[in-house]
Short mmCIF file of C-alpha atoms and ligand atoms in Angstrom, two decimals:
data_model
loop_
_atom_site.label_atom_id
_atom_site.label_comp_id
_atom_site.label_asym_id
_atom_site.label_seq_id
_atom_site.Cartn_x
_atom_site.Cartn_y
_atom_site.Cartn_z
CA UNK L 1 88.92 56.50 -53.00
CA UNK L 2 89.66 54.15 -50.15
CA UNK L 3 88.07 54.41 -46.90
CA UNK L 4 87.87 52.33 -43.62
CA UNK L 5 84.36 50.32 -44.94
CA UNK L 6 85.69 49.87 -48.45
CA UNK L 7 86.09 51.65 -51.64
CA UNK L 8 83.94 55.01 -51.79
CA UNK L 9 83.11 55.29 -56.23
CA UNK L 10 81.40 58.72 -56.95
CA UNK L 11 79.04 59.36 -59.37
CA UNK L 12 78.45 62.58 -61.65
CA UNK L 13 75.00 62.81 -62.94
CA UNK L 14 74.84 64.39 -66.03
CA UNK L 15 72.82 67.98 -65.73
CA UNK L 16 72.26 66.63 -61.66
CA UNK L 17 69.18 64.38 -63.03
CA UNK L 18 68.73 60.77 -62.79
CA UNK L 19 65.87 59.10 -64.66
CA UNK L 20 63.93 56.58 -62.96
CA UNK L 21 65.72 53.89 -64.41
CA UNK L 22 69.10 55.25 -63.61
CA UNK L 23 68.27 55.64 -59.62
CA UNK L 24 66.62 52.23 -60.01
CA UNK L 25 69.54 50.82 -61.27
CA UNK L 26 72.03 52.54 -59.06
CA UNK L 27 69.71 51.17 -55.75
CA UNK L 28 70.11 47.93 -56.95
CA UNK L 29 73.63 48.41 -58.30
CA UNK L 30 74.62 49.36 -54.43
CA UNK L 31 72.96 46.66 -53.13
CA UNK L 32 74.67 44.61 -55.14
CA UNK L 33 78.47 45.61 -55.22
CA UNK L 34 78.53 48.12 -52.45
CA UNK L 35 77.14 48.37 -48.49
CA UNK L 36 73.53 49.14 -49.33
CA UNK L 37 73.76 53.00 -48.74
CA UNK L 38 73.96 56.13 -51.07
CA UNK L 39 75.81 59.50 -49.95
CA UNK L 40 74.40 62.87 -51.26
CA UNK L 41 77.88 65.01 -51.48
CA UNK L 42 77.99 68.74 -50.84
CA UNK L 43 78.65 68.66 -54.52
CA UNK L 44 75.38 67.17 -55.72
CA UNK L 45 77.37 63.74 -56.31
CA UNK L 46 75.86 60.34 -55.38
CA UNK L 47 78.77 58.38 -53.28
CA UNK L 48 78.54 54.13 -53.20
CA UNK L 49 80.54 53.15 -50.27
CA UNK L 50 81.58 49.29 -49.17
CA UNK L 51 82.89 48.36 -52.86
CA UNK L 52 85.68 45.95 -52.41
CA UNK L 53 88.69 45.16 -55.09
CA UNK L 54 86.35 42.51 -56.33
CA UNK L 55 83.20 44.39 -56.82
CA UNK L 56 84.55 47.36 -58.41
CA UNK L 57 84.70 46.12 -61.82
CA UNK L 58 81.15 44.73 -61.57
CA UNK L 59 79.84 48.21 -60.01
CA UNK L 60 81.14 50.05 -62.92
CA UNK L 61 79.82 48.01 -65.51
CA UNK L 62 76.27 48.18 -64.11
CA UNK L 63 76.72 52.10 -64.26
CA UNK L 64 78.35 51.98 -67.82
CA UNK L 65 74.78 50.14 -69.12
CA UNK L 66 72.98 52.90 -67.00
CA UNK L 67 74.51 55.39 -69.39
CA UNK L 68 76.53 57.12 -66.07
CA UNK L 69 80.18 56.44 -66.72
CA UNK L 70 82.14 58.97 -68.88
CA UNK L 71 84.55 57.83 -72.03
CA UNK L 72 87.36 58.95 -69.40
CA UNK L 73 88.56 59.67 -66.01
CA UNK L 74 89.84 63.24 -67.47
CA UNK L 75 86.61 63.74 -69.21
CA UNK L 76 84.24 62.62 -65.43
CA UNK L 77 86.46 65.65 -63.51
CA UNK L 78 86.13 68.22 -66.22
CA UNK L 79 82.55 67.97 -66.52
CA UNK L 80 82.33 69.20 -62.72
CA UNK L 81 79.15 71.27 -63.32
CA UNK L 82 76.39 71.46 -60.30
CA UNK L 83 72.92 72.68 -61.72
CA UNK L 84 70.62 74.13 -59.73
CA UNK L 85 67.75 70.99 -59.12
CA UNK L 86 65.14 73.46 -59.89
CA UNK L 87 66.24 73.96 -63.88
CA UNK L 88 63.75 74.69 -66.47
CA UNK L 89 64.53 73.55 -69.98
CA UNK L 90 66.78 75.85 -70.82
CA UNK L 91 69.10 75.76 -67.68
CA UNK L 92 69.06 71.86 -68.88
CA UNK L 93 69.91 72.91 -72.13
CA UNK L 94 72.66 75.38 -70.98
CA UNK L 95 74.30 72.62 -68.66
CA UNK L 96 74.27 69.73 -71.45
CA UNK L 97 76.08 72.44 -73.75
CA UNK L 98 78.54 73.41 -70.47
CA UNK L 99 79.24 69.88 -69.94
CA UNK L 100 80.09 68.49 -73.35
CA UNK L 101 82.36 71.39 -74.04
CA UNK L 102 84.37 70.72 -70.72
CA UNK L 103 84.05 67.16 -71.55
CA UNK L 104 85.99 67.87 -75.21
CA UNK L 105 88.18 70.27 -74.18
CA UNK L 106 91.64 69.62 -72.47
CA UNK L 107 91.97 72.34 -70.27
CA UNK L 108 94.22 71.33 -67.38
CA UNK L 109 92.23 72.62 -64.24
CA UNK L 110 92.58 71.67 -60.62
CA UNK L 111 90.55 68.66 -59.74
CA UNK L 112 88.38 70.82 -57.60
CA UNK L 113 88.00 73.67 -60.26
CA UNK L 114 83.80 73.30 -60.87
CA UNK L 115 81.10 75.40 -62.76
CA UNK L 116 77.52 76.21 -61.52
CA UNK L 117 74.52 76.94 -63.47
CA UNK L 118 72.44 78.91 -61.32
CA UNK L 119 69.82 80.15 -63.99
CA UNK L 120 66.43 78.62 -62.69
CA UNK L 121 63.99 80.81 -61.46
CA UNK L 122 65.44 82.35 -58.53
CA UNK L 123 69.54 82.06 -57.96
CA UNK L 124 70.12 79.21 -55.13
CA UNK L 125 73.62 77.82 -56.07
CA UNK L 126 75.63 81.41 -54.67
CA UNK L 127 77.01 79.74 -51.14
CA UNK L 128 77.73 76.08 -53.12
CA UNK L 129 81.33 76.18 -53.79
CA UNK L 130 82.07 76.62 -57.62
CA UNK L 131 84.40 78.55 -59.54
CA UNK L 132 82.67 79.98 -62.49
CA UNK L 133 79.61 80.66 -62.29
CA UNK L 134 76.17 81.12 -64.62
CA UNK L 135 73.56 83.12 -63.17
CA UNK L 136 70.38 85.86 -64.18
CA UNK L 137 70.47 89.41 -63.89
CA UNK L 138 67.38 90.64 -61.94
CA UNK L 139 66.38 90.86 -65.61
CA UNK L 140 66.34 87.46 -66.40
CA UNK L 141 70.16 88.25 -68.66
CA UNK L 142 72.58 85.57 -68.22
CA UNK L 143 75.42 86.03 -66.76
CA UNK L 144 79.04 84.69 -66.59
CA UNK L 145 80.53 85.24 -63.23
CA UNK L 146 83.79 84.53 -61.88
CA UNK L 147 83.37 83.11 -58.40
CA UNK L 148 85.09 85.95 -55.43
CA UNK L 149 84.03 88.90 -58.22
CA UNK L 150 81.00 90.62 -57.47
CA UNK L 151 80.03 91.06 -60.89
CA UNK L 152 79.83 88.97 -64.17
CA UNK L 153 79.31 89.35 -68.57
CA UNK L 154 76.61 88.46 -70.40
CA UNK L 155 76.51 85.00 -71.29
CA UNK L 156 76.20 83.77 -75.00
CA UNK L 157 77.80 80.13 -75.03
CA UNK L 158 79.72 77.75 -73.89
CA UNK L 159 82.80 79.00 -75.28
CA UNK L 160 82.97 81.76 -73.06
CA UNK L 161 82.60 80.03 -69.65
CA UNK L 162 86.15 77.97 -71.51
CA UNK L 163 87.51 81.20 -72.24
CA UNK L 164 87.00 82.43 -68.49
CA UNK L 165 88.59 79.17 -67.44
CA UNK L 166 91.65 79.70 -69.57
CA UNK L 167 91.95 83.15 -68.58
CA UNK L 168 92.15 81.68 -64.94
CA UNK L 169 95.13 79.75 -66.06
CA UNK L 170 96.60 82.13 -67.92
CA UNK L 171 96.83 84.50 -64.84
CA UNK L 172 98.58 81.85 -63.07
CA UNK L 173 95.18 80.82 -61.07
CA UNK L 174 96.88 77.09 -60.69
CA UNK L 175 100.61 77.44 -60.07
CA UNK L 176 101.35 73.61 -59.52
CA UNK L 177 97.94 72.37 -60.50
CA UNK L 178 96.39 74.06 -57.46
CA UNK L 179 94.34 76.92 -57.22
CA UNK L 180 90.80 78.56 -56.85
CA UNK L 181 89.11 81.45 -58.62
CA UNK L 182 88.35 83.12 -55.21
CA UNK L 183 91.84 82.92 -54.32
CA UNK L 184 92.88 84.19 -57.88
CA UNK L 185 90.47 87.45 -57.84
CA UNK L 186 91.65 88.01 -54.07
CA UNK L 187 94.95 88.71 -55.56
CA UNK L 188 93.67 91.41 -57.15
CA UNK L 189 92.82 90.47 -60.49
CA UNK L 190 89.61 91.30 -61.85
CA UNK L 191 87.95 89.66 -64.80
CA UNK L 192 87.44 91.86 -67.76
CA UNK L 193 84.22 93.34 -68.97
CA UNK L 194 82.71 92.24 -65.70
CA UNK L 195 80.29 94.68 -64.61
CA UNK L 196 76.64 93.32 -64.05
CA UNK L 197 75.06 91.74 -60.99
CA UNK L 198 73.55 88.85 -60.51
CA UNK L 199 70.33 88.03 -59.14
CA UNK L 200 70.75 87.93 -54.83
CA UNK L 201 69.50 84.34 -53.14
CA UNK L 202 66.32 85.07 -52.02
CA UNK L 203 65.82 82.38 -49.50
CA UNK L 204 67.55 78.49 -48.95
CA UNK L 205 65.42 75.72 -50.14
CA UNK L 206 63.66 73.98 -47.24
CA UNK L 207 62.23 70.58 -47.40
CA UNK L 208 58.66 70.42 -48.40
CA UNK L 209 56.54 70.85 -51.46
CA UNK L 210 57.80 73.02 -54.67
CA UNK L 211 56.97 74.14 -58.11
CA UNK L 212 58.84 71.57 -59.66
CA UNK L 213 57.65 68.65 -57.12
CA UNK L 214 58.60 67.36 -53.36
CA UNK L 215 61.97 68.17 -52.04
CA UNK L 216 63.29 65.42 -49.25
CA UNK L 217 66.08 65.49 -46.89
CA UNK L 218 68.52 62.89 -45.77
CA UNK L 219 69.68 62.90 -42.48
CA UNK L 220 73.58 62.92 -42.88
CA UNK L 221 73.01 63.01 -46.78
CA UNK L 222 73.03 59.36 -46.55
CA UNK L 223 69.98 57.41 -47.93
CA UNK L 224 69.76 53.62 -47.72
CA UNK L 225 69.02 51.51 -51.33
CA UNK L 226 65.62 50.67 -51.11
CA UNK L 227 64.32 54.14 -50.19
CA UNK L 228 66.44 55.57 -53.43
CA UNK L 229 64.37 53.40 -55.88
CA UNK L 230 61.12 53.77 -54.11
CA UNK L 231 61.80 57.49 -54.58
CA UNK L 232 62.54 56.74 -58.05
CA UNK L 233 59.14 55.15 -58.75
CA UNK L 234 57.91 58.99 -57.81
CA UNK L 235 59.54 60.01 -60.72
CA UNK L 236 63.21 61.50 -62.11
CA UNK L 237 65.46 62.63 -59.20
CA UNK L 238 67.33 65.77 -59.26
CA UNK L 239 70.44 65.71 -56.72
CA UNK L 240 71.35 68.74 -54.61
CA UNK L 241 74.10 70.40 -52.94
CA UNK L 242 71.93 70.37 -49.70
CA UNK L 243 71.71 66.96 -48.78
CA UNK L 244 68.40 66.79 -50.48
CA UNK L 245 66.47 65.10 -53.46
CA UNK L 246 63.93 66.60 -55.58
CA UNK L 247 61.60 64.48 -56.74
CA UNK L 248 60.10 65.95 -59.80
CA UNK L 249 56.56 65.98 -60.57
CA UNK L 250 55.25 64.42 -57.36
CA UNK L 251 53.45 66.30 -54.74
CA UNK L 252 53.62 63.66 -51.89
CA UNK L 253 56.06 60.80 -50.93
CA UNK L 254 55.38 58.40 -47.94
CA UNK L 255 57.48 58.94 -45.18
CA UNK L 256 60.63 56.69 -45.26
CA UNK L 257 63.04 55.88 -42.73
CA UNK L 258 65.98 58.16 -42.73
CA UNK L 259 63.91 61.08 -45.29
CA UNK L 260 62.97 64.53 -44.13
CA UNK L 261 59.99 65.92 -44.79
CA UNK L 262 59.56 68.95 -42.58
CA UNK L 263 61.77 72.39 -42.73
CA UNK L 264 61.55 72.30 -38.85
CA UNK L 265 63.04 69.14 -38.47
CA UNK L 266 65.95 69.63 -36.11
CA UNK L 267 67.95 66.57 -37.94
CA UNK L 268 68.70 69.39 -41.02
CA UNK L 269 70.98 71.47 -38.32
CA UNK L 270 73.12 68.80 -37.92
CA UNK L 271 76.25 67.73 -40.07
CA UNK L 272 78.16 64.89 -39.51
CA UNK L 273 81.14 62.49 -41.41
CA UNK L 274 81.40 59.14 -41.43
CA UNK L 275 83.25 59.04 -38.46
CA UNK L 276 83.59 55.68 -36.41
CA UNK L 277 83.34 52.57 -37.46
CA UNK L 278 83.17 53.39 -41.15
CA UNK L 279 86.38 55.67 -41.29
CA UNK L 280 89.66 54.75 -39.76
CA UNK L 281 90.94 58.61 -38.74
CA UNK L 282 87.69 58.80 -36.73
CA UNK L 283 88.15 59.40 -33.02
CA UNK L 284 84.81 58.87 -32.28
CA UNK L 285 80.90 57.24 -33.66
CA UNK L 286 80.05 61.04 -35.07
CA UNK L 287 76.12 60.26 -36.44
CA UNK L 288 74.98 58.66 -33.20
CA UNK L 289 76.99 61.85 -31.17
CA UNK L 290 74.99 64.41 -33.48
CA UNK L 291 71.34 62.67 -32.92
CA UNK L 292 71.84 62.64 -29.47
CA UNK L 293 72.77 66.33 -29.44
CA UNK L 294 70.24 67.77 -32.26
CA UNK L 295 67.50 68.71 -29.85
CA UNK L 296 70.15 70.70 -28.10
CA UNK L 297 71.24 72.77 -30.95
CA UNK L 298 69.30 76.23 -31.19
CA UNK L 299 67.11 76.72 -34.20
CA UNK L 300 68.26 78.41 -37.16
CA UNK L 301 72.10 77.28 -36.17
CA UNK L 302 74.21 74.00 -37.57
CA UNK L 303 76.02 71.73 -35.42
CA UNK L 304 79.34 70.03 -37.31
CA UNK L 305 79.99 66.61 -35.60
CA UNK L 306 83.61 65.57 -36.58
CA UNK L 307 85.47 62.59 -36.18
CA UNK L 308 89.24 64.56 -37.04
CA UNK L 309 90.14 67.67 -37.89
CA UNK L 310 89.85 67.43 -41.24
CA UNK L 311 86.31 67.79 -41.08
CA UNK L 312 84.89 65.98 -44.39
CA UNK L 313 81.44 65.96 -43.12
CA UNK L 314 81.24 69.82 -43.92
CA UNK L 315 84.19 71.24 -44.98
CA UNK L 316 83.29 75.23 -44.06
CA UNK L 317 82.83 77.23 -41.07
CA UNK L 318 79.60 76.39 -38.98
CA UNK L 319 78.10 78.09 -36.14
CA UNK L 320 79.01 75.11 -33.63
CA UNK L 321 81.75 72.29 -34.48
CA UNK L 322 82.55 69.36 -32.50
CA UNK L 323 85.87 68.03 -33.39
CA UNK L 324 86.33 64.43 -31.81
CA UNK L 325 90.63 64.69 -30.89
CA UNK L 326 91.78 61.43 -28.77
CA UNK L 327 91.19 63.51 -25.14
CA UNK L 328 87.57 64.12 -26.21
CA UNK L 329 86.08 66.92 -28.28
CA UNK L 330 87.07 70.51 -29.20
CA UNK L 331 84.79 73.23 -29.59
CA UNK L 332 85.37 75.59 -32.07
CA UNK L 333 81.97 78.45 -32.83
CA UNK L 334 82.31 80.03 -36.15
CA UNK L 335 85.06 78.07 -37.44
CA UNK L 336 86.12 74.52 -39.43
CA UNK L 337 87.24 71.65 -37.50
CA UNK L 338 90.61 71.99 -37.91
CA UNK L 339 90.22 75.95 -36.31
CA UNK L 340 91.74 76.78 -33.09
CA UNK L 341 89.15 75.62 -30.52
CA UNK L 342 87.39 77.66 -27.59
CA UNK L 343 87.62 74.30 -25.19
CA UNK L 344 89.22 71.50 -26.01
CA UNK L 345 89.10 67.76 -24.35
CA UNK L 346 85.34 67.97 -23.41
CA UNK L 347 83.76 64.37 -22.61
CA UNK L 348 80.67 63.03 -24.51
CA UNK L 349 78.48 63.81 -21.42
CA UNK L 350 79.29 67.61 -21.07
CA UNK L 351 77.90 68.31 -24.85
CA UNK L 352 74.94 69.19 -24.17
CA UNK L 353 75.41 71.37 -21.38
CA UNK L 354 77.94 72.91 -23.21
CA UNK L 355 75.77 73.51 -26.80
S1 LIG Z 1 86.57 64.10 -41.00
FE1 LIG Z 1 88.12 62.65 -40.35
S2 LIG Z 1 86.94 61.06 -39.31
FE2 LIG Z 1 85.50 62.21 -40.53
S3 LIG Z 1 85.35 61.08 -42.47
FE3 LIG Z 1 86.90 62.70 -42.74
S4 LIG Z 1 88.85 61.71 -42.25
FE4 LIG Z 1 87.22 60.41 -41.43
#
């Protein structure tokens, strides 16, 4: 994709892991060929930004030797599988048998059509946007659930969660090549042989010690190079959909420039895009806006700083967005930045009055 600093190149991590070579390599990769800085997506993807025409080629054959480029383009967007960072072996094993059986078949589903596999010891992928979805009953069952349907089938391979996905095309999920399950089974069509219930989230992973090792936060999702690969040398990093890492196996990382450490940390209410200088739609410098105004937003609530109403930087309602427009920002509560706004044209200084 093209953006006002550069090229942005994603990358997939197979099963949402990258060994400590692979980080290592992608830090020095992006130092390399990109602008020195890593971007956590809301899809557990790692985004390089700053790669130019001429480094492109270069960038991708450093990933290629890191084992992280697929055979194909088609073959990188059907394996669109998040895993939950806190898998056990067999959620591992159940993603790496997901993936290569997207990755050889040739279904044609939307670009944004994705799988989760939400089997790790409590269910924490339910609010991460996916389409089909593998969970446990309370029983510890899996369970193959169509995303918008309360309930799911048991799960016995791969073959089914295809099978699911062609019955989503069948029923005319993706007239044009567009379409979501949600929007399919609010139509009124219900999944057959559906009738057991998933596991409810219990609780949203904080920052902070866990089982599995140290979860960190990134302020913006956005971590610089360096502190990548000296999180590496902590050991293998799982990605997240929550602008976190997991770094497995360790039970304390120093405190780095730019990393969260603390749940209460009023930097995780805050979401913000690139905005000004790095993307050319922006109306305003978003990041700097959204530090300056974290200490005013109330706990427990998220802030959405965007530079335009498309509103990359978190592309769902929050409880407060800031939309930057060219007379100043809009305030919409409850809504996405492109929702109709309560007050509209506020200046810079009347923000934090206003939050
Ligand atoms: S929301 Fe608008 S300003 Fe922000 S990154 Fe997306 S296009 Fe750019």
């Amino acid at each position: 994709m093209e953006s006002g600093d550069g090229w942005i190149t994603r990358i997939r991590p197979h099963g949402g892991r990258l060994s400590p070579v692979q980080a290592t390599g992608i830090a020095s990769a992006v130092r390399e060929h990109g602008n020195g800085l890593i971007d956590l997506t809301g899809r557990a993807n790692l985004q390089i930004r700053g790669v130019t025409p001429a480094s492109h080629a270069p960038l991708i054959e450093a990933l290629r030797a890191l084992d992280l480029i697929d055979a194909d383009i088609g073959a990188e967007q059907r394996h669109n599988v998040i895993v939950t960072p806190f898998a056990d072996p067999e959620t591992d094993g159940l993603a790496a048998e997901l993936e290569a059986a997207l990755t050889a078949s040739a279904l044609p589903l939307p670009s944004k059509f994705g799988f989760a596999v939400d089997t790790g010891p409590a269910p924490v992928l339910q609010d991460i946007p996916a389409d089909i979805r593998l969970e446990r009953g309370a029983d510890g069952s899996l369970i193959l659930r169509a995303d918008g349907f309360p309930y799911g089938a048991l799960y016995r391979s791969a073959a089914e969660a295809l099978a699911l996905a062609e019955w989503f095309l069948a029923q005319g999920g993706a007239p044009e090549g567009r379409g979501r399950m949600a929007g399919l089974i609010a139509r009124g069509t219900p999944p057959a042989d559906a009738m057991l219930a998933p596991a409810p989230v219990l609780q949203t992973p904080a920052p902070g010690p866990v089982p599995q090792g140290m979860l960190v936060g990134l302020e913006f999702g956005q971590i610089e190079a360096g502190t990548f690969a000296t999180l590496a040398a902590f050991g293998p990093l799982r990605v997240t959909p929550w602008r976190m890492l997991l770094i497995e196996g360790s039970a304390k990382i120093p405190a780095l420039p730019g990393l969260i450490a603390e749940p209460g940390d009023p930097r995780l209410r805050l979401r913000a895009c690139t905005g000004a200088p790095g993307c050319r739609h922006a109306h305003a410098a978003t990041r700097a806006l959204a530090r300056r105004l974290a200490s005013h937003v109330p706990k427990g609530r998220v802030l959405h700083v965007s530079g335009c109403a498309k509103g990359c930087g978190w592309p769902r309602a929050a409880d407060l967005t800031l939309t930057a427009t060219p007379e100043g920002f809009d305030l919409i509560r409850g809504g996405c930045a492109s929702d109709i706004p309560q007050l509209r044209g506020l200046p810079p200084a009347r923000l934090p009055e206003v939050l």
